[in-house]
PDB file of C-alpha atoms in Angstrom:
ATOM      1  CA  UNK A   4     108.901  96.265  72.380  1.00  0.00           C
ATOM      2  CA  UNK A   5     110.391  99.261  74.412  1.00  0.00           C
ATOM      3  CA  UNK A   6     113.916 100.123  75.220  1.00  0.00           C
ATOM      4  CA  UNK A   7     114.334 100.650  79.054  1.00  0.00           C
ATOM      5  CA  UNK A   8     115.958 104.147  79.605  1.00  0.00           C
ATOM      6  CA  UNK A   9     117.876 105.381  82.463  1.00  0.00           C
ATOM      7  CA  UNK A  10     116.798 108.248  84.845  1.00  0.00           C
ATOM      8  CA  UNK A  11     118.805 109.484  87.406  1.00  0.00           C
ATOM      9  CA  UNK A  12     115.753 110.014  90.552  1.00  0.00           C
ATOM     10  CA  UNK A  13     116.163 114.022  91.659  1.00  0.00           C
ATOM     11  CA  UNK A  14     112.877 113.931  93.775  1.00  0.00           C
ATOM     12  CA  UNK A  15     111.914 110.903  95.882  1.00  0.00           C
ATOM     13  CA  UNK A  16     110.118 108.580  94.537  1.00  0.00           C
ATOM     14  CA  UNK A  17     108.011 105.627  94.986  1.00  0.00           C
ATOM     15  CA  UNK A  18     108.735 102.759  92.622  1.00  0.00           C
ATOM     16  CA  UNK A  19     106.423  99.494  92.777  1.00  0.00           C
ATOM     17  CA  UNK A  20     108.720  97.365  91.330  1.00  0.00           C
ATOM     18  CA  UNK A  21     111.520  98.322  94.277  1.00  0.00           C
ATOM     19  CA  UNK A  22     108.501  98.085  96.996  1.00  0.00           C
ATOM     20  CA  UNK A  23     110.217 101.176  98.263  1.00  0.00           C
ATOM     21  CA  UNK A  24     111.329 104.695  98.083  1.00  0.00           C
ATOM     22  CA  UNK A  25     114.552 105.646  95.916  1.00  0.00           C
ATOM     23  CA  UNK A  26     116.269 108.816  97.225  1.00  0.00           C
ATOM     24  CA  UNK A  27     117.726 111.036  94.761  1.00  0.00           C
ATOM     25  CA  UNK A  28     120.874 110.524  93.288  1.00  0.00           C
ATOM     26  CA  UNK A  29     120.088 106.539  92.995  1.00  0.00           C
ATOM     27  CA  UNK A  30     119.569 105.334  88.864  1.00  0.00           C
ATOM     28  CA  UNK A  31     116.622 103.733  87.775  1.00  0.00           C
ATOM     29  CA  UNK A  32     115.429 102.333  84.896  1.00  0.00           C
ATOM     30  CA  UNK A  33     111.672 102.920  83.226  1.00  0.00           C
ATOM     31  CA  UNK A  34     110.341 102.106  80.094  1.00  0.00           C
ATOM     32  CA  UNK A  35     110.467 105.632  77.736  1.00  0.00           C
ATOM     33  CA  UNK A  36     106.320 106.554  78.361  1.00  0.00           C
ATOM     34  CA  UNK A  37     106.590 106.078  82.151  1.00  0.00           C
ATOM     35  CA  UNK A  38     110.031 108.256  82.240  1.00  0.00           C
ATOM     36  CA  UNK A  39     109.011 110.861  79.933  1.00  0.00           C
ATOM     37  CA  UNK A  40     106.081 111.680  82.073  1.00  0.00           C
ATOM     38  CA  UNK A  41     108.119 111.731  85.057  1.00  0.00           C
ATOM     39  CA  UNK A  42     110.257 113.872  83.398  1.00  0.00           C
ATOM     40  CA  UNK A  43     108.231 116.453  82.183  1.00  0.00           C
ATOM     41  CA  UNK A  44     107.132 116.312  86.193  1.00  0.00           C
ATOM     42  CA  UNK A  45     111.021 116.848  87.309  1.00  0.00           C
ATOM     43  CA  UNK A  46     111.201 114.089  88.994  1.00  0.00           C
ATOM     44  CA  UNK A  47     113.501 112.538  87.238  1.00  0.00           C
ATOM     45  CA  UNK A  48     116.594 113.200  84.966  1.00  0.00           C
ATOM     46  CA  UNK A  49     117.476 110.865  81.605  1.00  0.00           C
ATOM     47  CA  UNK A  50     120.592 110.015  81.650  1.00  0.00           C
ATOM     48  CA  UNK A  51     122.555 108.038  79.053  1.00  0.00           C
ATOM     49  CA  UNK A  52     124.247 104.549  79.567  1.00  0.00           C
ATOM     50  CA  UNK A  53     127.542 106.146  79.719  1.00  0.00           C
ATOM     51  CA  UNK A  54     126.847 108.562  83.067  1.00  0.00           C
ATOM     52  CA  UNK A  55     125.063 105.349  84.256  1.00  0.00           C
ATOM     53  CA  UNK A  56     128.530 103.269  84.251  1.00  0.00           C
ATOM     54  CA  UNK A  57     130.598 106.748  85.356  1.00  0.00           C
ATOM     55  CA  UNK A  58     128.350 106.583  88.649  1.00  0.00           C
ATOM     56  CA  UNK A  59     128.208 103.240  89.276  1.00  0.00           C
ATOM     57  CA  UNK A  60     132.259 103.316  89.104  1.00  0.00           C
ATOM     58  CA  UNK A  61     132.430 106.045  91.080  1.00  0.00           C
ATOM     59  CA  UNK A  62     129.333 104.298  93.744  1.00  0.00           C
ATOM     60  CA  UNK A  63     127.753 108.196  93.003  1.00  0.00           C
ATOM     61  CA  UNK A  64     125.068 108.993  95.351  1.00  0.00           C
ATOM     62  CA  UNK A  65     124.578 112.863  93.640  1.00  0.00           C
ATOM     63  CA  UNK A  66     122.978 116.091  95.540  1.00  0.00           C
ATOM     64  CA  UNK A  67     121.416 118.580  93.866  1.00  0.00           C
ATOM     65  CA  UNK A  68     124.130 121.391  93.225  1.00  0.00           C
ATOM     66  CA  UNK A  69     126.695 118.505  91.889  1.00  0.00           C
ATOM     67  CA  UNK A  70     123.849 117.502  89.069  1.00  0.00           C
ATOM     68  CA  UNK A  71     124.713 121.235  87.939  1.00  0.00           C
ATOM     69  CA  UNK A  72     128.274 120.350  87.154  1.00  0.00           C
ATOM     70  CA  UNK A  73     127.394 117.613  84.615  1.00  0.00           C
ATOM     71  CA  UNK A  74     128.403 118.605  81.195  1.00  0.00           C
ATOM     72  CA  UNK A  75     128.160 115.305  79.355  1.00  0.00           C
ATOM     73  CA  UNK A  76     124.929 113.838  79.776  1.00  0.00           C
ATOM     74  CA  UNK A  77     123.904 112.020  77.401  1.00  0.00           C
ATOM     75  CA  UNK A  78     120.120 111.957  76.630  1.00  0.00           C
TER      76      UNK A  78
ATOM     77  CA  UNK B   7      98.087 132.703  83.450  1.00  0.00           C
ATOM     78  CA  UNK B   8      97.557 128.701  81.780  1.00  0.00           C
ATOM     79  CA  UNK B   9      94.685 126.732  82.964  1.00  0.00           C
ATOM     80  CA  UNK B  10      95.913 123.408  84.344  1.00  0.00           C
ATOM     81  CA  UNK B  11      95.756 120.139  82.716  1.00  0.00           C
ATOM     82  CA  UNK B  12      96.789 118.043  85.284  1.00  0.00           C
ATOM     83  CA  UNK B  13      94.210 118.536  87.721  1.00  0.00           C
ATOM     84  CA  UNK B  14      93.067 115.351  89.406  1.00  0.00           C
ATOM     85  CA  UNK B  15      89.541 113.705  90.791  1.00  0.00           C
ATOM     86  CA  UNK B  16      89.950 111.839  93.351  1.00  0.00           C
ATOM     87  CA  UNK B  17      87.362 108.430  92.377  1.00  0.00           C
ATOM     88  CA  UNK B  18      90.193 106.201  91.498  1.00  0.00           C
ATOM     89  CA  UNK B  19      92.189 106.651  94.547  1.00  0.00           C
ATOM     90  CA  UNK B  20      92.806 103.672  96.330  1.00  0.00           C
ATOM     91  CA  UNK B  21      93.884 102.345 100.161  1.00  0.00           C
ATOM     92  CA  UNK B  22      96.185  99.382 100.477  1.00  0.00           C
ATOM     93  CA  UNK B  23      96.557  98.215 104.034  1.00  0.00           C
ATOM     94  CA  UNK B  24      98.502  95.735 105.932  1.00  0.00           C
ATOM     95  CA  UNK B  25      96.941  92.404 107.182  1.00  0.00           C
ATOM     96  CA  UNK B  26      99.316  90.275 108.539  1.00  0.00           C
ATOM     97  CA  UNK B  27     102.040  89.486 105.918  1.00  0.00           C
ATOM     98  CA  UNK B  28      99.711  90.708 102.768  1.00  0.00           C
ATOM     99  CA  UNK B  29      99.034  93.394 101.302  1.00  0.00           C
ATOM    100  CA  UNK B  30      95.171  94.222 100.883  1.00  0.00           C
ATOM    101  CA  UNK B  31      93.276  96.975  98.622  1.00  0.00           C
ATOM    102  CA  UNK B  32      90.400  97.695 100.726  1.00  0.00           C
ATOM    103  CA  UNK B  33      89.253 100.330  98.271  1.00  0.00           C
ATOM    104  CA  UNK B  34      86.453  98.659  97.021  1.00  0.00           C
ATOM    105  CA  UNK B  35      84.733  99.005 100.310  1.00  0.00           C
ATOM    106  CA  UNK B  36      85.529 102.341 101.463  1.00  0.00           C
ATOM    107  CA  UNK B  37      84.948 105.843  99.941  1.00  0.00           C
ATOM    108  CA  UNK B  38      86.651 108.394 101.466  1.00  0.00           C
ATOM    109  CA  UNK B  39      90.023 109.696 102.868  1.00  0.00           C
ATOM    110  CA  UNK B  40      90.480 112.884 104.242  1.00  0.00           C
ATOM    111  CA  UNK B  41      94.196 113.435 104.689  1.00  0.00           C
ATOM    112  CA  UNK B  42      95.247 116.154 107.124  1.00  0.00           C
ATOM    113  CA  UNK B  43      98.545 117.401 106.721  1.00  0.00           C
ATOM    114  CA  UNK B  44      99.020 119.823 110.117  1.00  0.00           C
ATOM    115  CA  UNK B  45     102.437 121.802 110.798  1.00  0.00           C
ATOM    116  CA  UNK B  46     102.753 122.118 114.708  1.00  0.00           C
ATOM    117  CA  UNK B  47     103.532 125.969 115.536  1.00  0.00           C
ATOM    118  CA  UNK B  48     105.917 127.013 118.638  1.00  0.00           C
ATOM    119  CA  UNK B  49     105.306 130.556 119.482  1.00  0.00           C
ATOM    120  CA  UNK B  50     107.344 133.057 121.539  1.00  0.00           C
ATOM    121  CA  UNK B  51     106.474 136.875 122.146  1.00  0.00           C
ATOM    122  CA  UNK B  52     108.582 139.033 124.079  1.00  0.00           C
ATOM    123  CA  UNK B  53     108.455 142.762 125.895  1.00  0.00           C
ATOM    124  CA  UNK B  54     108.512 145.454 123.679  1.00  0.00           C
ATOM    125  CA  UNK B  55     107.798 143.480 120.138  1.00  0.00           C
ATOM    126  CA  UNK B  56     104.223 143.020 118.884  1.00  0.00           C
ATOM    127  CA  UNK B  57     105.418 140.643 116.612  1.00  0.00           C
ATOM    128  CA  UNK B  58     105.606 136.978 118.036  1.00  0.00           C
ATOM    129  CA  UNK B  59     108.130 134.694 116.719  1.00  0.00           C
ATOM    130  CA  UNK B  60     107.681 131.763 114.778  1.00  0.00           C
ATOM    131  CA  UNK B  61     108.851 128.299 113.933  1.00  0.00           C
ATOM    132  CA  UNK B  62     107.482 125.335 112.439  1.00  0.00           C
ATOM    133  CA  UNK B  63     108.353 122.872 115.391  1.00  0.00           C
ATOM    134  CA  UNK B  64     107.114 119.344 114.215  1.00  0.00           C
ATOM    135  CA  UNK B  65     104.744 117.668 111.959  1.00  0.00           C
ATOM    136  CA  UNK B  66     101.714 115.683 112.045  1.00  0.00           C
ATOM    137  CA  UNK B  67      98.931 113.887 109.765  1.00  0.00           C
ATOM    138  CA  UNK B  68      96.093 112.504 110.456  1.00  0.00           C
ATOM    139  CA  UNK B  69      94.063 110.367 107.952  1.00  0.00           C
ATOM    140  CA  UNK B  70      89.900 110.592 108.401  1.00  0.00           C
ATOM    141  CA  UNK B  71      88.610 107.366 106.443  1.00  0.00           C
ATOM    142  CA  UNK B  72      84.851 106.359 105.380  1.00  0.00           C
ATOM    143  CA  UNK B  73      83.950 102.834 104.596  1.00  0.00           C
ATOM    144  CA  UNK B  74      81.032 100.536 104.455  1.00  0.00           C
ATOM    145  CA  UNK B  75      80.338  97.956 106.836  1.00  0.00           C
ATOM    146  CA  UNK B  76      80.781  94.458 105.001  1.00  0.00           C
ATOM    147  CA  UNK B  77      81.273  90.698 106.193  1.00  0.00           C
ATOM    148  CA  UNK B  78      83.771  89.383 103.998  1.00  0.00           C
ATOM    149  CA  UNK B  79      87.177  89.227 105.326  1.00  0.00           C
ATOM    150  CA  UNK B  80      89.959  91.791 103.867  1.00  0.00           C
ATOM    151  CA  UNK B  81      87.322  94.219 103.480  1.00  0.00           C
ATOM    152  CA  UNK B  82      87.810  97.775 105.641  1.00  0.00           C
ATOM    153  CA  UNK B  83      85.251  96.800 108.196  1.00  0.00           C
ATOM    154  CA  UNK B  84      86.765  93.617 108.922  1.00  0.00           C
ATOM    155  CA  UNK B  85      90.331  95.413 108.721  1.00  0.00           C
ATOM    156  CA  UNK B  86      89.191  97.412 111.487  1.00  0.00           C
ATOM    157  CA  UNK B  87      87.465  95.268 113.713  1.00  0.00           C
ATOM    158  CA  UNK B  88      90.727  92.425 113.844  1.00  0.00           C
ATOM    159  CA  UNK B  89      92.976  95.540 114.197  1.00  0.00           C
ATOM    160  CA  UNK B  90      91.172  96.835 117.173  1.00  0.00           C
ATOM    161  CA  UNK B  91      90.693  93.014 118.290  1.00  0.00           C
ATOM    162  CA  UNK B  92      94.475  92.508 118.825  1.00  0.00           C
ATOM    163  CA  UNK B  93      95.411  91.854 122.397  1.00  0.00           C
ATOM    164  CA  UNK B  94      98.170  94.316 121.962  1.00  0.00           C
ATOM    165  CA  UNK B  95      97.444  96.546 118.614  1.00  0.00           C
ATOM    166  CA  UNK B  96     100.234  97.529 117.108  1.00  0.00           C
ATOM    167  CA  UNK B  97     101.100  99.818 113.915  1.00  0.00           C
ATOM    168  CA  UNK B  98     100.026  98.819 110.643  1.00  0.00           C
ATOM    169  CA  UNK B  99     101.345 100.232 107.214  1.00  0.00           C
ATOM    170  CA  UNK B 100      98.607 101.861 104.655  1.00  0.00           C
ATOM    171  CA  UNK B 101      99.750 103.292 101.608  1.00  0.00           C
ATOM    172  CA  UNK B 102      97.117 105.942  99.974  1.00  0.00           C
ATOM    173  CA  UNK B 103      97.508 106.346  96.152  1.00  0.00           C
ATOM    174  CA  UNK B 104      96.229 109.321  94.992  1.00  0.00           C
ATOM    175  CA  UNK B 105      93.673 109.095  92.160  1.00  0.00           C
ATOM    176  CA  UNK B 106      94.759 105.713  91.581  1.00  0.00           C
ATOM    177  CA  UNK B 107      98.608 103.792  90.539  1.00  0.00           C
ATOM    178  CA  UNK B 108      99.456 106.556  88.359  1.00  0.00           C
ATOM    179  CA  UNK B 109     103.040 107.197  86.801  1.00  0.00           C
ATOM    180  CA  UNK B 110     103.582 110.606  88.604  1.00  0.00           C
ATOM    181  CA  UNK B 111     100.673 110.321  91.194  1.00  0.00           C
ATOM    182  CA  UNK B 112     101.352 111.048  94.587  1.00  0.00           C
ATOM    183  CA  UNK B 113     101.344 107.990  97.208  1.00  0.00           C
ATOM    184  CA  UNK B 114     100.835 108.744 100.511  1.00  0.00           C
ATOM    185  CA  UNK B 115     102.588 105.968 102.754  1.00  0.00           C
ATOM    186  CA  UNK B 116     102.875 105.479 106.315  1.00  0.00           C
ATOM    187  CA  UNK B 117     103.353 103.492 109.490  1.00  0.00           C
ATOM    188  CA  UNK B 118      99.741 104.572 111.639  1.00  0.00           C
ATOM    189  CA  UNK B 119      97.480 103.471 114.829  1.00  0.00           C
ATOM    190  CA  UNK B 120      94.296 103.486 114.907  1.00  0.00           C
ATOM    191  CA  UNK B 121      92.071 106.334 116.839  1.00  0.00           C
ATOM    192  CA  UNK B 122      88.862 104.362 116.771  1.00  0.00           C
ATOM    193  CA  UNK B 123      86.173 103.809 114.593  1.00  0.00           C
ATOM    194  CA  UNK B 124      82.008 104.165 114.653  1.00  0.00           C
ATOM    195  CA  UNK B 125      79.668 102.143 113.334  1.00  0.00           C
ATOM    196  CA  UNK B 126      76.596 103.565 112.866  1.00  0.00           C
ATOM    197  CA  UNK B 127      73.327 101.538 112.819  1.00  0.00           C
ATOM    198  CA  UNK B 128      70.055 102.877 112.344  1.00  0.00           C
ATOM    199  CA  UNK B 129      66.725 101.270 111.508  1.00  0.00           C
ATOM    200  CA  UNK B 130      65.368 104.054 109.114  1.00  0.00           C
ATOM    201  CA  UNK B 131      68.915 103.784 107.297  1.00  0.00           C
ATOM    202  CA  UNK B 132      68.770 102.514 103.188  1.00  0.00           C
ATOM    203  CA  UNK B 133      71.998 102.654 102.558  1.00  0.00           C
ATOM    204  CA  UNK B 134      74.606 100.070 103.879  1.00  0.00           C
ATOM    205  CA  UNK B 135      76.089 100.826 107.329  1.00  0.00           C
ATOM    206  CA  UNK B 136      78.791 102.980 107.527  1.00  0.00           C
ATOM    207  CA  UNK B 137      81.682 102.825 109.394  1.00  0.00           C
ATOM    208  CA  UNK B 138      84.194 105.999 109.879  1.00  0.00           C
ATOM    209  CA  UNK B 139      87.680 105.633 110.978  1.00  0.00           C
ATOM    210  CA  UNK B 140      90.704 107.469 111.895  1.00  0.00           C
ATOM    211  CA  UNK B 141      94.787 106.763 111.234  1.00  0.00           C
ATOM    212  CA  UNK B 142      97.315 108.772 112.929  1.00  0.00           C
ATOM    213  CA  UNK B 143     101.123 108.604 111.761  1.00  0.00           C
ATOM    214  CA  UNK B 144     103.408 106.602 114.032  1.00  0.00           C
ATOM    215  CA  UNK B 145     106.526 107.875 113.132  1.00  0.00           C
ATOM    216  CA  UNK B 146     106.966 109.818 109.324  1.00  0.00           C
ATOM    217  CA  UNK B 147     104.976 110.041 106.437  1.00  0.00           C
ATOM    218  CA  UNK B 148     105.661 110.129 103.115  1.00  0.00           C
ATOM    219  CA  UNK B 149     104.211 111.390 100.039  1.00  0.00           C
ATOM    220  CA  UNK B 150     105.888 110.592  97.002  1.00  0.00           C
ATOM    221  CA  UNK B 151     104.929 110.344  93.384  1.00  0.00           C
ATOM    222  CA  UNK B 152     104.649 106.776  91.890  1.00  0.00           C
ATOM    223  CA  UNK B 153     106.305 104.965  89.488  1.00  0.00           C
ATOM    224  CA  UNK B 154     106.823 101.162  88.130  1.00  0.00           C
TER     225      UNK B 154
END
């Protein structure tokens, strides 16, 4: 059994299981084979459980040049 | 310079459409999509410069589709034939994966209307009849890469 990860979307993207297109900046979880390819595309980012809760507090919605600030990401 | 590894073919692509409330694959009767991504040019010269200016003023894409004629219902023929029945035709959604549902694919996904079709029929023909169609985007397109 896999471990969902979470991947903070920098590209948009079409998810099936959503039926729609996630803008960048929204969080979405993929099982690790399905987010590492979409990683190595740079689509996505991995991010770790703890940015996930930081951006849901905050109700995040990220642009580009803020992703750049990030220093504690935890992948 | 590194050869690529990701090239795609495009045999696995496939064409979901909208009938009604459902959702229909209508791949398995059609065999060919042309997409045609265009950029719309405005243009303005003036005295004294050779050089015209240039902008890229709108967008537009047009999708050129080949099919076989077939009688079963949810098949591309009869997708086109109740579309161009309506009374009052209105847009339909059609979602164009490329090479296939694909983590990282492309899908190309619009509202359209449809520019017509042709049927040909022809006595000396062996193969099944073919049918050629044309989409045009109502409104903007997308083309995303796919995930589950």
């Amino acid at each position: 059994m896999t471990t969902a990860r979470y991947y903070l979307i920098l590209k948009p993207l079409y998810v099936e299981r959503e039926k729609r297109i996630m803008e960048p900046g929204e969080i979405k979880d993929f099982d690790p084979a399905s987010g590492a390819i979409l990683v190595e595309r740079g689509i996505v980012l991995e991010i770790g459980e703890r940015e996930v809760e930081r951006r849901k507090h905050k109700h995040a919605r990220v642009s580009d040049p803020e992703l750049d600030k990030l220093d504690y990401l935890e992948v | 310079m590194a050869t690529s590894t990701t090239m795609l073919y495009g045999t696995d692509s496939i064409i979901e459409v909208e009938i009604g409330t459902l959702t229909v694959d209508i791949s398995g009767s059609s065999n060919k999509a042309t997409i045609n991504l265009e950029m719309i040019i405005g243009e303005a010269s003036v005295f004294g410069d050779k050089w015209p200016q240039r902008v890229m003023t709108a967008k537009n894409c047009t999708v050129d589709c080949a099919a076989w004629y077939s009688s079963a219902s949810n098949e591309a023929a009869d997708f086109l034939l109740d579309w161009f029945s309506e009374a009052a035709p209105a847009t339909r959604h059609v979602e164009i994966y490329i090479n296939g549902k694909t983590v990282g694919n492309r899908v190309l996904s619009a509202d359209w209307v449809f520019n017509g079709t042709t049927i040909d029929l022809e006595t000396a023909a062996t193969n099944p009849i073919p049918v050629t169609f044309q989409l045009l985007n109502a409104g903007a397109v997308t083309i995303t890469p796919y995930a589950t």
